[in-house]
Coordinates of C-alpha atoms in Angstrom, one line a residue:
M1 CA 0.0 0.2 -0.2
S2 CA 1.3 3.3 -0.9
D3 CA 2.0 5.8 1.8
V4 CA -1.0 8.2 1.3
T5 CA -3.3 5.2 1.5
E6 CA -1.4 2.8 4.0
T7 CA -3.3 3.8 7.5
A8 CA -6.6 4.2 5.4
P9 CA -8.9 1.2 5.8
T10 CA -9.4 0.2 2.1
T11 CA -11.9 -2.0 0.8
V12 CA -11.6 -3.9 -2.6
Q13 CA -14.0 -5.3 -5.0
G14 CA -13.1 -7.6 -7.8
E15 CA -9.0 -7.8 -8.3
L16 CA -7.2 -4.9 -7.5
P17 CA -5.8 -3.6 -10.8
D18 CA -1.7 -3.7 -10.7
G19 CA -0.6 0.0 -10.1
L20 CA -3.9 1.8 -9.3
V21 CA -3.2 3.0 -5.7
E22 CA 0.1 4.0 -6.7
A23 CA -1.2 6.4 -9.1
F24 CA -3.9 7.6 -6.5
D25 CA -1.3 7.9 -4.0
A26 CA 0.8 10.2 -6.7
Y27 CA -2.4 12.1 -7.6
E28 CA -2.8 12.8 -3.8
R29 CA 0.8 13.7 -3.1
A30 CA 1.0 15.8 -6.4
L31 CA -2.5 18.2 -5.0
A32 CA -0.7 18.6 -1.4
D33 CA 2.5 20.0 -3.4
N34 CA 0.6 21.8 -5.9
D35 CA 2.0 19.8 -8.7
R36 CA 0.3 21.4 -11.4
V37 CA 2.6 19.4 -14.2
A38 CA 1.7 16.3 -12.6
L39 CA -1.9 17.2 -12.0
A40 CA -2.4 18.0 -15.4
A41 CA -0.8 14.5 -16.0
A42 CA -3.0 12.9 -13.6
F43 CA -6.1 13.2 -15.8
E44 CA -6.9 12.0 -19.3
E45 CA -6.2 14.1 -22.3
G46 CA -9.4 15.3 -25.0
D47 CA -12.6 16.9 -24.3
E48 CA -14.5 14.2 -22.5
T49 CA -12.6 14.5 -19.4
L50 CA -15.0 15.6 -16.6
R51 CA -14.4 17.0 -13.0
A52 CA -17.1 18.4 -10.9
D53 CA -17.8 19.8 -7.8
T54 CA -20.3 22.5 -6.1
A55 CA -18.9 25.5 -8.3
G56 CA -20.4 23.3 -11.1
L57 CA -18.5 20.9 -14.2
L58 CA -15.9 21.4 -16.2
V59 CA -15.3 19.5 -19.5
G60 CA -12.3 18.9 -21.2
H61 CA -8.6 18.4 -20.3
E62 CA -8.0 22.2 -21.3
A63 CA -10.3 23.7 -18.9
I64 CA -9.4 21.3 -16.1
T65 CA -5.8 22.3 -16.2
A66 CA -6.7 26.2 -16.0
F67 CA -8.7 25.5 -13.4
R68 CA -5.8 23.9 -11.7
G69 CA -3.9 26.9 -12.9
R70 CA -5.6 28.9 -11.1
R71 CA -5.8 27.3 -7.6
S72 CA -3.7 27.2 -4.8
A73 CA -2.3 24.2 -3.1
A74 CA -4.9 22.3 -1.6
P75 CA -5.8 22.3 2.4
D76 CA -3.5 19.7 4.1
R77 CA -5.6 16.6 4.3
S78 CA -5.1 12.8 5.1
V79 CA -7.3 10.0 3.0
V80 CA -9.3 8.0 5.6
D81 CA -11.3 5.6 4.0
L82 CA -10.5 4.0 0.4
H83 CA -13.0 2.1 -1.8
V84 CA -12.1 0.5 -5.0
R85 CA -14.2 -1.3 -7.3
A86 CA -12.5 -2.9 -10.1
L87 CA -14.8 -2.7 -13.4
G88 CA -12.3 -4.6 -15.6
P89 CA -8.3 -4.6 -16.1
D90 CA -8.2 -1.4 -17.3
A91 CA -10.8 0.4 -15.5
A92 CA -11.7 1.3 -11.8
L93 CA -14.0 3.4 -9.7
V94 CA -12.3 4.9 -6.8
V95 CA -14.2 6.4 -3.8
S96 CA -12.2 8.0 -1.0
V97 CA -13.0 10.0 2.2
N98 CA -10.5 12.8 3.6
A99 CA -10.3 14.5 6.7
P100 CA -8.8 18.1 5.9
A101 CA -6.9 19.4 9.0
A102 CA -9.1 22.0 9.2
G103 CA -11.5 19.7 10.0
G104 CA -14.9 18.1 8.4
Q105 CA -14.8 15.2 5.9
G106 CA -14.8 15.3 2.3
L107 CA -15.8 12.8 -0.8
V108 CA -14.1 12.3 -3.7
T109 CA -15.3 10.0 -6.5
Q110 CA -12.8 9.0 -9.6
L111 CA -12.8 6.9 -12.7
W112 CA -9.8 5.8 -13.4
R113 CA -8.6 4.2 -16.5
R114 CA -5.3 2.3 -17.9
G115 CA -4.2 4.1 -21.0
A116 CA -2.2 2.2 -24.1
D117 CA 0.9 3.5 -22.6
G118 CA -0.2 1.4 -19.2
V119 CA -0.8 4.3 -17.4
W120 CA -3.5 5.2 -14.8
R121 CA -5.3 8.4 -15.7
I122 CA -8.5 10.2 -14.2
A123 CA -11.5 10.1 -16.6
V124 CA -14.1 11.3 -14.4
A125 CA -13.6 13.0 -10.6
Q126 CA -16.7 14.0 -8.6
V127 CA -15.3 16.4 -5.7
Q128 CA -17.4 17.0 -2.4
A129 CA -15.3 19.4 0.1
P130 CA -16.7 19.9 3.6
A131 CA -19.1 22.6 3.6
P132 CA -17.7 25.7 4.4
V133 CA -19.8 28.2 7.0
F134 CA -20.1 30.6 4.2
D135 CA -18.3 31.8 1.5
T136 CA -16.4 34.7 2.1
R137 CA -15.9 35.3 -1.9
I138 CA -19.8 35.9 -1.6
W139 CA -20.8 37.0 2.2
R140 CA -18.8 39.3 4.6
V141 CA -21.7 38.8 7.1
V142 CA -24.4 36.5 7.1
G143 CA -27.2 35.0 9.3
A144 CA -30.4 32.8 9.7
P145 CA -31.4 35.4 8.7
L146 CA -29.4 38.7 9.5
V147 CA -32.5 40.7 10.2
A148 CA -35.8 39.5 9.9
P149 CA -38.6 41.2 7.5
A150 CA -40.3 44.2 9.5
A151 CA -43.6 43.0 8.4
D152 CA -45.7 40.6 10.5
P153 CA -46.0 37.5 8.4
A154 CA -49.4 36.7 10.1
S155 CA -50.8 39.9 9.3
S156 CA -49.2 39.9 5.8
S157 CA -51.7 39.9 2.8
D158 CA -51.5 36.6 0.4
P159 CA -48.4 37.1 -2.0
A160 CA -50.6 35.9 -4.9
D161 CA -52.8 39.1 -3.8
D162 CA -50.3 41.6 -3.4
A163 CA -47.8 42.4 -6.6
H164 CA -45.4 44.3 -3.8
S165 CA -45.2 41.1 -1.4
L166 CA -41.8 39.5 -0.7
R167 CA -42.9 37.5 2.0
G168 CA -40.6 34.6 2.0
E169 CA -37.9 36.5 0.0
T170 CA -34.3 36.7 1.2
V171 CA -31.9 39.5 0.4
A172 CA -28.1 39.4 0.0
V173 CA -27.7 43.2 0.2
K174 CA -24.4 45.0 -1.7
D175 CA -21.8 46.0 1.1
L176 CA -22.4 49.8 -0.1
F177 CA -25.3 49.9 1.9
A178 CA -26.6 50.8 5.3
V179 CA -27.6 47.8 7.7
A180 CA -28.4 48.6 11.0
G181 CA -25.8 47.1 13.6
H182 CA -22.9 46.9 10.9
A183 CA -20.3 48.8 9.6
I184 CA -20.4 49.4 5.7
G185 CA -16.9 48.1 3.7
A186 CA -17.2 49.0 0.7
G187 CA -15.2 45.6 -0.4
V188 CA -12.0 47.4 1.4
P189 CA -10.9 45.7 4.5
A190 CA -9.0 48.9 5.9
Y191 CA -12.2 50.9 5.0
L192 CA -14.4 48.4 7.2
A193 CA -11.8 48.7 10.2
E194 CA -12.6 52.0 10.5
A195 CA -16.1 52.4 9.2
P196 CA -18.6 53.3 12.0
V197 CA -21.7 50.9 12.8
R198 CA -24.9 52.2 11.6
K199 CA -27.8 53.2 13.3
F200 CA -30.6 52.7 10.5
H201 CA -31.0 50.5 7.3
A202 CA -30.6 52.3 4.0
P203 CA -33.9 53.1 2.5
A204 CA -33.6 50.8 -0.1
V205 CA -33.1 48.1 2.4
Q206 CA -35.9 49.1 4.7
A207 CA -38.4 49.0 1.6
L208 CA -37.5 44.9 1.0
L209 CA -38.0 44.4 4.8
D210 CA -41.0 46.5 4.9
A211 CA -42.4 44.1 2.1
G212 CA -41.7 41.0 3.8
A213 CA -38.4 40.1 2.8
A214 CA -35.7 38.9 5.3
L215 CA -32.0 40.3 4.9
L216 CA -29.8 36.9 4.8
G217 CA -26.5 38.8 4.8
I218 CA -24.2 41.4 3.7
A219 CA -22.5 40.5 0.3
Q220 CA -19.3 41.8 -1.0
T221 CA -18.7 44.2 -3.6
D222 CA -15.5 44.9 -5.8
E223 CA -13.5 47.7 -4.4
F224 CA -15.4 50.6 -3.6
A225 CA -17.6 49.6 -6.5
Y226 CA -15.1 50.5 -9.2
S227 CA -14.8 47.7 -11.3
I228 CA -17.6 45.1 -13.8
A229 CA -15.4 42.4 -13.4
G230 CA -16.2 41.1 -9.6
R231 CA -12.8 40.5 -8.8
N232 CA -11.5 41.5 -5.3
S233 CA -8.0 41.4 -4.6
A234 CA -8.7 40.9 -0.3
Y235 CA -11.9 38.6 -0.7
G236 CA -11.5 37.1 -4.0
T237 CA -13.8 36.9 -6.8
P238 CA -17.2 35.4 -6.3
P239 CA -18.0 32.2 -7.9
N240 CA -19.9 32.3 -11.0
G241 CA -23.3 30.6 -11.0
A242 CA -23.6 29.8 -14.4
V243 CA -19.9 29.5 -16.0
P244 CA -17.8 27.8 -13.4
G245 CA -13.9 29.1 -13.9
A246 CA -15.2 32.9 -15.0
I247 CA -15.6 36.3 -13.3
S248 CA -18.9 36.7 -11.7
G249 CA -18.9 40.3 -13.1
G250 CA -19.5 43.3 -10.8
S251 CA -19.4 45.3 -9.0
S252 CA -22.6 43.8 -7.4
S253 CA -20.8 40.7 -7.7
G254 CA -21.7 38.9 -3.9
P255 CA -25.4 39.5 -4.3
A256 CA -25.4 38.4 -8.2
S257 CA -23.5 35.3 -7.2
A258 CA -25.4 34.3 -4.0
V259 CA -28.6 34.9 -6.5
A260 CA -27.2 32.8 -9.2
L261 CA -25.9 29.8 -6.4
G262 CA -29.3 29.9 -5.0
H263 CA -28.4 31.3 -1.5
A264 CA -30.7 34.5 -1.8
T265 CA -33.5 34.8 -3.6
I266 CA -33.6 38.6 -4.6
G267 CA -29.7 41.0 -4.7
L268 CA -29.9 44.1 -3.5
G269 CA -27.4 46.4 -5.6
T270 CA -26.0 49.6 -7.4
D271 CA -25.6 50.3 -11.0
T272 CA -23.3 53.0 -12.1
G273 CA -21.7 51.9 -15.2
G274 CA -23.1 48.6 -15.2
S275 CA -23.0 46.8 -12.4
I276 CA -26.2 45.4 -11.9
R277 CA -26.7 44.3 -15.7
V278 CA -23.0 43.1 -16.4
P279 CA -23.2 40.3 -13.2
A280 CA -26.9 39.7 -14.8
S281 CA -25.2 39.0 -18.4
Y282 CA -22.7 36.9 -17.2
Q283 CA -24.7 34.5 -15.0
G284 CA -27.9 34.4 -16.3
L285 CA -30.1 36.7 -14.2
W286 CA -32.9 39.2 -14.6
G287 CA -31.2 42.4 -13.5
L288 CA -32.8 46.1 -13.2
R289 CA -30.7 49.1 -13.0
T290 CA -33.5 52.1 -11.9
T291 CA -34.2 55.9 -13.3
H292 CA -31.6 57.8 -12.1
G293 CA -33.0 59.5 -8.4
A294 CA -35.9 57.6 -8.4
V295 CA -34.9 55.2 -5.5
R296 CA -33.3 57.6 -2.6
R297 CA -29.5 56.9 -2.3
T298 CA -29.0 58.1 1.2
D299 CA -27.0 56.0 3.8
L300 CA -24.9 54.3 0.7
V301 CA -21.9 54.6 -0.2
P302 CA -21.3 56.6 -3.0
L303 CA -18.9 56.3 -6.3
A304 CA -20.1 59.0 -9.0
P305 CA -23.4 60.1 -7.6
T306 CA -24.4 61.8 -11.4
F307 CA -24.9 58.2 -12.5
D308 CA -25.2 55.9 -9.2
T309 CA -28.4 54.1 -9.0
V310 CA -30.0 51.5 -7.0
G311 CA -31.2 48.2 -8.5
W312 CA -32.1 44.3 -7.6
L313 CA -31.0 41.0 -9.3
T314 CA -33.4 37.7 -9.4
R315 CA -33.5 34.6 -10.8
D316 CA -36.7 35.5 -12.7
A317 CA -39.1 38.3 -14.1
D318 CA -41.6 38.2 -11.5
R319 CA -39.5 38.4 -8.6
L320 CA -37.8 41.2 -10.1
A321 CA -40.7 42.9 -10.5
R322 CA -42.1 42.6 -6.9
A323 CA -38.6 43.6 -5.6
A324 CA -38.6 46.8 -7.6
A325 CA -42.5 47.6 -7.0
S326 CA -42.0 47.0 -3.4
T327 CA -39.8 49.8 -3.6
L328 CA -40.7 52.1 -6.5
V329 CA -44.2 52.7 -5.3
G330 CA -43.1 53.0 -1.9
L331 CA -42.3 55.8 0.5
T332 CA -38.5 55.1 -0.5
A333 CA -39.2 56.6 -4.2
T334 CA -38.7 59.9 -4.8
S335 CA -41.8 62.4 -6.6
A336 CA -39.3 63.4 -9.5
F337 CA -40.0 60.1 -11.5
A338 CA -43.5 58.5 -11.2
Q339 CA -44.0 54.9 -12.9
R340 CA -45.5 55.4 -16.2
P341 CA -46.4 52.9 -18.8
V342 CA -44.0 52.9 -22.2
A343 CA -45.1 51.6 -25.4
P344 CA -43.3 48.2 -26.7
A345 CA -41.5 50.4 -29.5
F346 CA -38.2 49.5 -30.1
V347 CA -34.9 50.7 -31.7
V348 CA -31.4 49.6 -32.5
D349 CA -28.4 51.6 -33.0
P350 CA -26.3 49.0 -34.9
R351 CA -22.7 50.9 -34.3
L352 CA -23.2 49.9 -30.4
T353 CA -22.7 45.9 -31.5
A354 CA -19.6 47.0 -33.5
S355 CA -17.3 46.5 -30.7
V356 CA -19.1 43.1 -29.3
S357 CA -18.0 39.8 -29.5
T358 CA -18.7 37.7 -32.7
E359 CA -20.6 35.2 -31.2
V360 CA -22.3 37.9 -29.1
R361 CA -23.4 40.3 -32.5
A362 CA -24.6 37.2 -33.9
A363 CA -26.6 36.1 -31.2
F364 CA -28.5 39.2 -30.6
G365 CA -28.9 39.4 -34.7
S366 CA -30.7 36.3 -34.3
L367 CA -32.5 37.1 -31.2
L368 CA -34.1 40.2 -33.1
G369 CA -35.0 37.7 -35.8
S370 CA -36.8 35.4 -33.6
L371 CA -38.5 38.0 -31.7
V372 CA -39.7 39.6 -35.1
A373 CA -40.3 36.3 -36.3
S374 CA -42.9 35.1 -33.6
G375 CA -44.9 38.3 -33.9
A376 CA -43.6 39.6 -30.3
V377 CA -41.9 43.2 -32.0
D378 CA -42.1 45.0 -35.0
R379 CA -38.6 45.3 -37.0
P380 CA -36.8 47.6 -34.7
D381 CA -36.1 51.2 -36.4
E382 CA -32.7 51.9 -36.2
V383 CA -31.3 55.4 -34.6
A384 CA -28.1 57.2 -34.3
L385 CA -27.1 57.6 -31.0
G386 CA -24.0 59.6 -31.6
D387 CA -20.1 58.8 -31.3
I388 CA -20.3 56.1 -29.0
A389 CA -16.5 56.4 -27.7
H390 CA -17.1 59.7 -27.6
L391 CA -20.3 59.1 -25.1
Y392 CA -17.8 56.8 -23.2
E393 CA -15.1 59.3 -22.7
L394 CA -17.5 61.7 -21.2
F395 CA -19.2 59.2 -19.0
R396 CA -15.8 58.4 -17.8
T397 CA -14.7 61.9 -17.4
I398 CA -17.4 62.9 -15.0
Q399 CA -17.3 59.0 -13.4
S400 CA -13.8 59.1 -12.2
A401 CA -13.7 62.9 -11.3
E402 CA -16.7 62.2 -8.9
A403 CA -15.2 58.9 -7.8
W404 CA -11.7 61.1 -6.8
R405 CA -14.0 63.5 -4.8
S406 CA -16.0 60.9 -3.1
H407 CA -13.0 58.8 -1.9
G408 CA -9.7 60.4 -2.5
D409 CA -9.0 61.4 0.8
W410 CA -9.1 58.1 2.4
I411 CA -7.0 56.7 -0.7
T412 CA -4.8 59.4 -0.1
A413 CA -4.3 58.9 3.7
N414 CA -4.1 54.7 2.8
P415 CA -1.9 53.8 0.4
G416 CA -1.5 50.2 -1.2
S417 CA -5.2 49.7 0.1
L418 CA -6.9 49.1 -3.5
A419 CA -6.1 46.7 -6.2
P420 CA -3.8 47.9 -8.8
D421 CA -6.6 48.2 -11.8
V422 CA -8.7 49.9 -9.2
E423 CA -6.3 52.2 -7.8
S424 CA -5.2 53.2 -11.1
R425 CA -8.6 54.2 -12.1
F426 CA -8.7 57.0 -9.2
A427 CA -5.6 58.4 -10.2
F428 CA -7.5 59.2 -13.5
G429 CA -10.0 60.7 -12.1
R430 CA -7.3 62.7 -9.7
S431 CA -5.9 64.2 -13.0
V432 CA -8.9 65.6 -14.2
T433 CA -9.2 69.3 -13.7
P434 CA -11.9 71.5 -12.6
E435 CA -12.2 72.7 -16.1
R436 CA -12.3 69.7 -17.9
E437 CA -14.7 68.0 -15.9
Q438 CA -17.2 71.1 -16.3
D439 CA -16.5 71.0 -20.4
A440 CA -17.8 67.4 -20.2
R441 CA -20.5 68.5 -18.3
V442 CA -22.1 70.7 -20.3
E443 CA -21.7 68.2 -23.5
L444 CA -23.0 65.8 -21.1
A445 CA -25.9 67.7 -20.7
E446 CA -26.9 68.0 -24.5
Q447 CA -25.7 64.5 -25.1
R448 CA -28.6 63.8 -23.1
Q449 CA -30.9 65.9 -24.4
H450 CA -29.8 64.4 -27.9
L451 CA -30.8 60.9 -26.7
D452 CA -34.2 62.1 -25.6
R453 CA -34.6 63.0 -28.8
V454 CA -33.4 60.5 -31.1
L455 CA -35.0 57.5 -28.6
A456 CA -38.4 59.5 -28.5
D457 CA -39.6 57.4 -25.6
R458 CA -38.9 54.3 -27.4
I459 CA -37.0 51.5 -26.0
L460 CA -33.5 50.8 -27.3
L461 CA -32.5 46.9 -27.5
L462 CA -28.7 46.3 -27.0
P463 CA -26.6 43.2 -25.5
S464 CA -25.8 43.5 -21.7
A465 CA -22.5 42.7 -21.9
S466 CA -20.1 42.5 -24.9
S467 CA -19.1 39.0 -24.0
A468 CA -20.0 36.3 -22.2
A469 CA -18.3 36.3 -18.7
P470 CA -14.3 35.8 -19.5
P471 CA -12.5 33.4 -17.8
L472 CA -10.5 33.9 -14.3
S473 CA -7.7 33.1 -16.5
A474 CA -7.5 36.1 -18.9
T475 CA -4.6 38.6 -18.8
P476 CA -5.0 42.1 -17.6
A477 CA -4.9 43.4 -21.3
E478 CA -7.9 41.0 -21.8
F479 CA -10.1 42.2 -18.8
D480 CA -9.1 45.8 -20.0
A481 CA -10.5 45.4 -23.7
V482 CA -13.8 43.9 -22.4
R483 CA -14.8 46.3 -19.7
S484 CA -13.8 49.2 -22.5
A485 CA -16.3 47.4 -24.9
T486 CA -18.8 46.8 -22.3
L487 CA -18.9 50.6 -20.9
G488 CA -19.6 51.5 -24.5
L489 CA -22.8 49.5 -23.8
T490 CA -23.8 50.3 -20.5
C491 CA -22.6 54.0 -20.4
I492 CA -25.8 54.9 -22.5
A493 CA -28.0 54.5 -19.9
G494 CA -25.7 56.1 -16.9
I495 CA -25.6 59.2 -19.4
G496 CA -29.5 59.4 -19.9
G497 CA -30.6 58.6 -16.3
F498 CA -32.7 55.9 -18.0
P499 CA -33.5 52.5 -16.8
A500 CA -32.5 49.3 -18.1
V501 CA -33.2 45.6 -17.5
S502 CA -31.0 43.0 -18.7
A503 CA -33.4 39.8 -19.2
P504 CA -31.0 36.2 -19.7
L505 CA -32.5 35.7 -23.5
M506 CA -29.4 35.0 -25.1
R507 CA -26.4 32.0 -25.1
V508 CA -23.0 31.9 -26.4
S509 CA -20.2 28.9 -26.5
G510 CA -19.2 30.7 -23.4
G511 CA -22.4 31.2 -21.4
P512 CA -25.4 33.5 -21.0
V513 CA -25.4 36.6 -22.1
G514 CA -28.2 39.2 -21.4
L515 CA -30.3 41.4 -23.9
C516 CA -30.9 45.2 -22.4
L517 CA -33.6 47.1 -22.8
V518 CA -32.9 50.4 -22.0
G519 CA -36.6 53.0 -21.8
P520 CA -37.8 56.2 -21.0
R521 CA -37.2 57.8 -17.3
G522 CA -39.7 56.6 -15.0
S523 CA -40.6 53.5 -16.9
D524 CA -39.0 50.8 -14.5
L525 CA -41.7 48.8 -13.8
A526 CA -43.5 48.9 -17.3
L527 CA -39.6 47.7 -18.5
V528 CA -39.6 44.8 -16.7
E529 CA -43.4 43.6 -18.2
V530 CA -42.2 44.3 -21.2
A531 CA -38.8 42.2 -21.2
A532 CA -41.0 39.3 -19.4
G533 CA -43.3 39.5 -22.3
L534 CA -40.8 38.7 -24.8
A535 CA -39.0 36.0 -22.7
Q536 CA -42.4 34.5 -22.6
A537 CA -42.8 34.8 -26.4
L538 CA -39.8 33.3 -26.9
A539 CA -40.5 30.4 -25.0
V540 CA -43.6 29.6 -26.5

C-alpha cells in the first residue's frame, strides 16, 4: 500500500488492478504539493474528461488544467477511507474519504482508466469538499437571517394578491448599503476597519424588509464598487453561478453570485456603469438598473453620484417586478419620477454592436430575428445615438472625477489599500481638472437631450455586455478590452439617467448573455413587464 493510503482502511471489490493505488497516491501527493504539471498529467487528455464540484462542471482536459492553474495548494488532508471497485483490468471506480486538517470530511469519486501506455489516469472526478460555514468570496456577514422582515407574516396579505409582497424572499445586500448594527465595508478591509456601525437601514434595504423579505446577509462588492469584473484583491472573486471558472461580473458581484447559486432570492445592488446589468448578463440573471434618482441613495456609499442608481437581481422576472414595485411605489421612491407606462416600440443602433464579440453580435441578430418572426415585436427602427466612443469618454471623465471626490482623501491617507487596476482608475480621476470636468458636464447635458430626441420614448435594445463572462485566467489586457467594450454599451443608460433591464435571453458558447432594454425615465416597472413579455414570446 502507498504512503498516502497505507493507514486508510481499503475495501476492494474484484481484483485490485496493478498500479492503481500507486497512481492514486501520486495524485494525492501532487495535490498537497500543488504540482500543476503532475496534476495535469493525472487527467486523461481530450474533450471528454470531466471534473465536477459544487461550483459546477468542467469539461475537457484544457478546462480542468486551467482551473488547476488558478488554484493554490489544496488544504492539508489525509485519506481516511478508500473503496475500489474494479470495472475490468483497465478501469476502476475509486471512492475516497478525506479528513482536512481544518476539520470536517470530504468525499472524492473518480473513474480511473489505464491507457495504452500502461499509465493510470482520471477520466471523471466528482469532488465534495466539507461544507464551509459560508463562502467569504460571496458574503461578508451572513445570518439565518441577519435581519428579520419588518412586516408580521401573520398580518400580511397573500403574496398572490399583492404585487408588492416579498414574504418568504431572502435578500443579499451589497456591502455599500447601511444595515443597522453593522458597518459598511465597500469591499475594502482597511475601510471597514475604520467604518462606524450604522444605526439605521438604508431606505432601499428598509423597503424590502417592509415588504416582508428577510435580509440574509451582507454580500461582497468590488473595491469601492469601481469595477464591472467582480474581482476583489482582498476577498477573492465570487464564483459565477452559471459559468464555472469565469468571473462573476461586478461590482454587485456578491449579490449576483448569491442569487445565481441559490443562496438568496433577491440581490440588492447598485449600478453606476453596469454593476447590475453586467453580473446579470454573466450569470444568467434578471437585473434592473432604476431611473437615476428614483430611489433615495441616503445611507449608501457613493461612487459617482451623477450616475449611481439602486437596482435588484433575481432569477426570474416576476420576482424582479415585485422587488422593484415594493420600492418604487413605496416611501423610498422620490416624487420626481412617478412610474409611467411605455409603449413596446423598439429601436437599435448598429454601432453599439461594433465592438462586441462576434458570437454576441450573431446571437443578438438571431434573437431580434426570432422576436420579429414570432410577432412579439415589429422590426426595430435603426437610430444614431452619436459617437459611442465619445459618449463613453464623457461618462468616464465625470465618473472618475466624482469617484476621486468621493474617496480620494481616504485613498491618499491609506496608500496600497486597493488593487492596482482600481487604484489606477482613481488616479485618473485625480488627474481630471475642474475645467475638463465642467466641459464634460456641459456636453453631457447636450448629449442627454440628443438621446431623448433620438429615442423619443422608445425602448433601445442592445446586448447587456460585450461578451460572455471572461475566464478567471484572462490577462489584464484581455479584462481591460472587455471592460472598455462593455462600458461602451452600458454608459448609454448612465448618460441618459434611463432605467435598464437585463434579461437572460441569449447564450453563446461561453455562457449566458443578457438582452438589455433601455427605456424612458420612470418606466422601470413597465420595462420589466415588457422584458418578461419578450421572454414569454421566445418560450412559446
